[in-house]
Amino acid sequence: VVPHLRGRERSRRPEDIIQEVRELAAQGYKEVTLLGQNVNSYGKGHEGNIDFPALLRLVNDVPGIERVRFVTSHPRDLSEELIAALRDLPKVCESLHLPVQSGSDSILASMNRGYNRKDYLGKIARLRHAVPDIALTTDIIVGFPGETDRDFEMTMHLLAEVRYDGIFAFKYSKRPGTAALTFSGHLPEDVKEKRLEQVLGLQKEITIQKNREQIGTTKEILLDGRSKRGGMITGRTRGNKAVNVSASPSQIGSLVPVRIISAGVNSLIGQLCE
């Protein structure tokens, strides 16, 4: 429905983006996030040959910026050049949100996603080969019109195979202006609810396991504010995991090494390294 709401894709001029990043760096900001409906197709709508990997290289070179993130990437357009940028550019964080939506080829085709399960898993394999410690997140929609029990099982199998660090999961809802509104095979609400619960339950187990794997490691944390845990400061790893540490409020805005000592579903607990 996005093209109907927002119109055709268009890209901001790269010089305007870089100037904005320089201004943010001058104000003391250390991290920037490049945001687009599909950042991988950046370059459309302006003259020149600056694509998204080239834009990342320009942002990476801005003095004062320590971390660069971006969202959202469409799997169809994930290029080898972007994978290389994730591997080679020191300020580009090792985290990627790559929405799969479904693990079933038939549902992916109905969604007009432009890739199949094999294509997607191949790109995940290449990402992990290039950046072994990359943190991956995704979007899942359950209960899309026509989704069978087998289709849903394929999504659950994909979650278990990829082992994302986290997901955003939703049940299909009818939206005016979408082709799916006219499809046959709309599922009852209770079926969609049950499938959503199963997806979230499986991912909770995976997230806890992956967070516990961080215990004993030392991570670079950008402290960015006061934690909801009383007296602690919160920050994020380069893999975008939230970490709570005992630190001084004067350290907010600093990059510090932190040893991870415990893990929950939504965050990690760490100790500042001397």
CSV table of C-alpha atoms in Angstrom, one decimal:
chain,number,residue,atom,x,y,z
A,1,VAL,CA,0.0,0.0,0.0
A,2,VAL,CA,3.0,2.3,0.4
A,3,PRO,CA,3.2,3.5,-3.2
A,4,HIS,CA,-0.4,4.5,-3.1
A,5,LEU,CA,0.1,6.5,0.1
A,6,ARG,CA,3.5,8.0,-0.6
A,7,GLY,CA,3.9,8.1,-4.3
A,8,ARG,CA,6.8,6.9,-6.4
A,9,GLU,CA,10.2,6.3,-4.9
A,10,ARG,CA,12.5,9.4,-4.8
A,11,SER,CA,15.9,10.0,-3.2
A,12,ARG,CA,17.3,13.0,-1.4
A,13,ARG,CA,20.4,14.6,-3.0
A,14,PRO,CA,23.5,13.0,-1.5
A,15,GLU,CA,25.1,16.4,-0.9
A,16,ASP,CA,22.1,17.4,1.3
A,17,ILE,CA,22.4,14.2,3.3
A,18,ILE,CA,26.1,14.6,3.9
A,19,GLN,CA,25.7,18.2,4.9
A,20,GLU,CA,23.0,17.2,7.4
A,21,VAL,CA,25.3,14.5,8.8
A,22,ARG,CA,28.2,17.0,9.1
A,23,GLU,CA,25.9,19.4,11.0
A,24,LEU,CA,24.8,16.6,13.4
A,25,ALA,CA,28.5,15.7,14.0
A,26,ALA,CA,29.3,19.3,14.7
A,27,GLN,CA,26.5,19.3,17.4
A,28,GLY,CA,28.1,16.3,19.1
A,29,TYR,CA,26.0,13.4,17.7
A,30,LYS,CA,28.0,10.2,17.3
A,31,GLU,CA,25.4,8.0,15.6
A,32,VAL,CA,23.2,8.5,12.6
A,33,THR,CA,20.5,6.3,11.1
A,34,LEU,CA,19.8,6.5,7.4
A,35,LEU,CA,16.1,5.9,7.0
A,36,GLY,CA,14.1,5.0,3.9
A,37,GLN,CA,11.2,2.8,2.8
A,38,ASN,CA,13.8,0.8,0.9
A,39,VAL,CA,17.3,2.1,1.4
A,40,ASN,CA,18.7,-0.5,-1.0
A,41,SER,CA,17.1,1.3,-3.9
A,42,TYR,CA,18.6,4.7,-3.0
A,43,GLY,CA,19.7,6.7,-6.0
A,44,LYS,CA,16.4,6.8,-7.8
A,45,GLY,CA,15.1,10.2,-8.5
A,46,HIS,CA,18.3,12.2,-8.6
A,47,GLU,CA,21.1,12.6,-11.2
A,48,GLY,CA,24.5,11.0,-10.7
A,49,ASN,CA,25.7,7.5,-9.9
A,50,ILE,CA,25.5,7.6,-6.1
A,51,ASP,CA,23.8,4.3,-5.0
A,52,PHE,CA,23.3,3.3,-1.4
A,53,PRO,CA,26.7,1.6,-0.8
A,54,ALA,CA,28.4,4.7,-2.2
A,55,LEU,CA,26.3,6.9,0.1
A,56,LEU,CA,27.4,4.8,3.1
A,57,ARG,CA,31.0,5.4,2.2
A,58,LEU,CA,30.4,9.1,2.1
A,59,VAL,CA,28.7,9.1,5.5
A,60,ASN,CA,31.4,6.8,6.9
A,61,ASP,CA,34.0,9.5,6.1
A,62,VAL,CA,32.3,12.3,8.0
A,63,PRO,CA,34.6,13.2,11.0
A,64,GLY,CA,33.0,13.0,14.4
A,65,ILE,CA,30.4,10.3,13.5
A,66,GLU,CA,31.3,7.0,15.1
A,67,ARG,CA,28.4,4.8,14.1
A,68,VAL,CA,26.1,4.5,11.1
A,69,ARG,CA,22.9,2.5,10.9
A,70,PHE,CA,20.3,2.2,8.2
A,71,VAL,CA,16.7,0.8,7.8
A,72,THR,CA,14.9,-0.6,6.0
A,73,SER,CA,16.4,-3.0,3.4
A,74,HIS,CA,14.4,-5.0,0.9
A,75,PRO,CA,15.8,-8.5,0.4
A,76,ARG,CA,15.1,-8.3,-3.3
A,77,ASP,CA,17.6,-5.4,-3.7
A,78,LEU,CA,20.2,-6.5,-1.2
A,79,SER,CA,23.4,-6.3,-3.3
A,80,GLU,CA,26.8,-7.7,-3.0
A,81,GLU,CA,28.1,-4.1,-2.8
A,82,LEU,CA,26.0,-3.5,0.2
A,83,ILE,CA,27.2,-6.7,1.9
A,84,ALA,CA,30.8,-5.5,1.2
A,85,ALA,CA,30.0,-2.1,2.8
A,86,LEU,CA,28.8,-3.8,5.9
A,87,ARG,CA,32.0,-5.8,6.0
A,88,ASP,CA,34.5,-3.1,5.1
A,89,LEU,CA,33.2,0.3,6.5
A,90,PRO,CA,34.3,0.6,10.1
A,91,LYS,CA,31.6,2.9,11.2
A,92,VAL,CA,28.7,0.9,9.7
A,93,CYS,CA,27.3,-1.2,12.5
A,94,GLU,CA,27.0,-5.0,12.2
A,95,SER,CA,23.3,-5.1,12.3
A,96,LEU,CA,20.7,-5.4,9.6
A,97,HIS,CA,16.9,-5.4,9.5
A,98,LEU,CA,15.9,-7.6,6.5
A,99,PRO,CA,12.1,-8.2,6.4
A,100,VAL,CA,11.2,-11.7,5.1
A,101,GLN,CA,7.5,-11.6,5.9
A,102,SER,CA,6.9,-15.3,5.3
A,103,GLY,CA,8.9,-18.5,4.9
A,104,SER,CA,6.5,-19.9,2.2
A,105,ASP,CA,7.3,-19.4,-1.5
A,106,SER,CA,3.6,-19.4,-2.3
A,107,ILE,CA,2.8,-16.6,0.2
A,108,LEU,CA,5.9,-14.6,-0.9
A,109,ALA,CA,4.6,-14.8,-4.4
A,110,SER,CA,1.1,-13.7,-3.3
A,111,MET,CA,2.7,-10.8,-1.5
A,112,ASN,CA,4.7,-9.9,-4.7
A,113,ARG,CA,7.9,-9.8,-2.7
A,114,GLY,CA,10.2,-10.5,-5.6
A,115,TYR,CA,12.2,-13.3,-4.0
A,116,ASN,CA,11.7,-16.8,-2.8
A,117,ARG,CA,12.8,-18.7,0.3
A,118,LYS,CA,16.0,-20.0,-1.3
A,119,ASP,CA,17.0,-16.5,-2.5
A,120,TYR,CA,16.5,-15.0,0.9
A,121,LEU,CA,18.4,-17.8,2.8
A,122,GLY,CA,21.2,-17.4,0.3
A,123,LYS,CA,21.6,-13.8,1.1
A,124,ILE,CA,21.5,-14.5,4.8
A,125,ALA,CA,24.4,-17.0,4.2
A,126,ARG,CA,26.4,-14.5,2.3
A,127,LEU,CA,25.8,-11.8,5.0
A,128,ARG,CA,27.0,-14.1,7.7
A,129,HIS,CA,30.0,-15.2,5.7
A,130,ALA,CA,31.1,-11.6,5.2
A,131,VAL,CA,30.1,-10.4,8.7
A,132,PRO,CA,30.1,-13.4,11.0
A,133,ASP,CA,28.8,-11.5,14.1
A,134,ILE,CA,26.1,-9.6,12.3
A,135,ALA,CA,22.8,-9.1,14.2
A,136,LEU,CA,19.8,-9.8,12.1
A,137,THR,CA,16.2,-8.8,12.7
A,138,THR,CA,13.1,-9.2,10.5
A,139,ASP,CA,9.4,-8.6,10.0
A,140,ILE,CA,6.8,-11.5,9.9
A,141,ILE,CA,3.2,-11.4,8.8
A,142,VAL,CA,1.0,-14.4,9.8
A,143,GLY,CA,-2.4,-15.2,8.4
A,144,PHE,CA,-2.0,-13.6,5.0
A,145,PRO,CA,-4.9,-14.6,2.8
A,146,GLY,CA,-4.5,-18.2,1.6
A,147,GLU,CA,-1.9,-19.1,4.2
A,148,THR,CA,-2.2,-22.9,4.9
A,149,ASP,CA,-0.9,-24.8,7.9
A,150,ARG,CA,2.0,-25.9,5.7
A,151,ASP,CA,2.8,-22.3,4.7
A,152,PHE,CA,2.9,-21.3,8.4
A,153,GLU,CA,5.1,-24.2,9.2
A,154,MET,CA,7.6,-23.0,6.6
A,155,THR,CA,7.7,-19.6,8.4
A,156,MET,CA,8.4,-21.3,11.7
A,157,HIS,CA,11.1,-23.4,10.1
A,158,LEU,CA,12.7,-20.3,8.7
A,159,LEU,CA,12.7,-18.6,12.1
A,160,ALA,CA,14.4,-21.7,13.6
A,161,GLU,CA,17.0,-21.9,10.8
A,162,VAL,CA,18.0,-18.2,10.6
A,163,ARG,CA,17.8,-17.5,14.4
A,164,TYR,CA,17.2,-13.8,14.3
A,165,ASP,CA,18.2,-11.6,17.1
A,166,GLY,CA,14.7,-10.2,17.2
A,167,ILE,CA,11.6,-9.8,15.1
A,168,PHE,CA,8.6,-7.6,14.6
A,169,ALA,CA,5.6,-9.9,14.0
A,170,PHE,CA,2.0,-9.0,13.1
A,171,LYS,CA,-1.2,-10.7,12.0
A,172,TYR,CA,-2.5,-9.8,8.6
A,173,SER,CA,-5.1,-7.0,8.6
A,174,LYS,CA,-7.2,-5.7,5.8
A,175,ARG,CA,-5.9,-2.4,4.3
A,176,PRO,CA,-7.9,-0.4,1.8
A,177,GLY,CA,-6.1,-0.1,-1.5
A,178,THR,CA,-4.2,-3.4,-1.3
A,179,ALA,CA,-4.5,-6.2,-3.7
A,180,ALA,CA,-4.7,-8.7,-0.9
A,181,LEU,CA,-8.1,-7.2,0.1
A,182,THR,CA,-9.6,-8.9,-2.9
A,183,PHE,CA,-7.9,-12.3,-2.4
A,184,SER,CA,-9.8,-15.4,-1.4
A,185,GLY,CA,-8.9,-17.4,1.7
A,186,HIS,CA,-9.0,-14.8,4.4
A,187,LEU,CA,-8.4,-16.5,7.7
A,188,PRO,CA,-10.5,-16.2,10.9
A,189,GLU,CA,-9.1,-13.9,13.7
A,190,ASP,CA,-8.6,-16.8,16.1
A,191,VAL,CA,-6.4,-18.7,13.7
A,192,LYS,CA,-4.3,-15.5,13.1
A,193,GLU,CA,-4.0,-14.9,16.8
A,194,LYS,CA,-2.8,-18.5,17.5
A,195,ARG,CA,-0.2,-18.3,14.8
A,196,LEU,CA,1.1,-15.0,16.0
A,197,GLU,CA,1.4,-16.4,19.5
A,198,GLN,CA,3.4,-19.3,18.2
A,199,VAL,CA,5.8,-17.1,16.2
A,200,LEU,CA,6.4,-14.8,19.2
A,201,GLY,CA,6.9,-17.8,21.5
A,202,LEU,CA,9.5,-19.4,19.3
A,203,GLN,CA,11.3,-16.1,18.8
A,204,LYS,CA,11.3,-15.4,22.5
A,205,GLU,CA,13.2,-18.7,23.0
A,206,ILE,CA,15.7,-17.8,20.3
A,207,THR,CA,16.3,-14.3,21.5
A,208,ILE,CA,17.0,-15.5,25.1
A,209,GLN,CA,19.4,-18.0,23.7
A,210,LYS,CA,21.2,-15.5,21.6
A,211,ASN,CA,21.3,-12.9,24.4
A,212,ARG,CA,22.8,-15.5,26.7
A,213,GLU,CA,25.5,-16.2,24.2
A,214,GLN,CA,26.7,-12.6,24.8
A,215,ILE,CA,27.5,-13.3,28.5
A,216,GLY,CA,31.3,-13.1,29.1
A,217,THR,CA,32.0,-11.1,26.0
A,218,THR,CA,33.1,-7.4,25.9
A,219,LYS,CA,31.2,-5.1,23.7
A,220,GLU,CA,31.6,-1.4,22.7
A,221,ILE,CA,28.5,0.4,24.0
A,222,LEU,CA,27.3,3.9,23.1
A,223,LEU,CA,25.7,5.2,26.3
A,224,ASP,CA,22.6,7.2,25.4
A,225,GLY,CA,20.4,7.8,28.4
A,226,ARG,CA,19.1,6.8,31.8
A,227,SER,CA,17.9,3.2,32.1
A,228,LYS,CA,14.4,2.3,33.4
A,229,ARG,CA,16.4,0.2,35.9
A,230,GLY,CA,17.0,2.6,38.8
A,231,GLY,CA,20.5,4.1,38.9
A,232,MET,CA,21.7,2.6,35.7
A,233,ILE,CA,22.6,4.0,32.3
A,234,THR,CA,21.5,2.4,29.1
A,235,GLY,CA,23.2,2.1,25.7
A,236,ARG,CA,23.5,-0.1,22.7
A,237,THR,CA,26.0,-2.5,21.2
A,238,ARG,CA,27.0,-2.2,17.5
A,239,GLY,CA,24.6,-5.1,17.0
A,240,ASN,CA,21.8,-2.8,18.4
A,241,LYS,CA,21.3,-4.8,21.6
A,242,ALA,CA,20.2,-2.7,24.7
A,243,VAL,CA,22.7,-2.9,27.6
A,244,ASN,CA,22.2,-1.5,31.1
A,245,VAL,CA,25.3,-0.6,33.1
A,246,SER,CA,26.2,1.1,36.3
A,247,ALA,CA,27.8,4.3,35.1
A,248,SER,CA,27.8,8.1,35.7
A,249,PRO,CA,25.2,10.2,33.9
A,250,SER,CA,28.2,12.3,32.8
A,251,GLN,CA,29.2,9.4,30.6
A,252,ILE,CA,26.1,9.6,28.5
A,253,GLY,CA,27.2,10.1,24.9
A,254,SER,CA,30.5,8.1,25.4
A,255,LEU,CA,31.6,4.9,23.7
A,256,VAL,CA,32.8,2.5,26.5
A,257,PRO,CA,33.9,-1.1,26.7
A,258,VAL,CA,31.4,-3.2,28.7
A,259,ARG,CA,31.6,-6.8,29.8
A,260,ILE,CA,28.2,-8.6,29.6
A,261,ILE,CA,27.4,-10.4,32.8
A,262,SER,CA,23.7,-11.4,32.4
A,263,ALA,CA,21.0,-11.4,29.8
A,264,GLY,CA,17.2,-11.2,29.6
A,265,VAL,CA,14.8,-11.1,26.7
A,266,ASN,CA,14.8,-7.4,26.0
A,267,SER,CA,18.2,-6.3,27.3
A,268,LEU,CA,21.6,-7.2,28.6
A,269,ILE,CA,23.4,-6.2,31.9
A,270,GLY,CA,27.0,-5.3,31.8
A,271,GLN,CA,29.9,-3.9,33.8
A,272,LEU,CA,32.2,-1.1,32.6
A,273,CYS,CA,35.7,-2.4,31.9
A,274,GLU,CA,38.6,-0.6,33.5
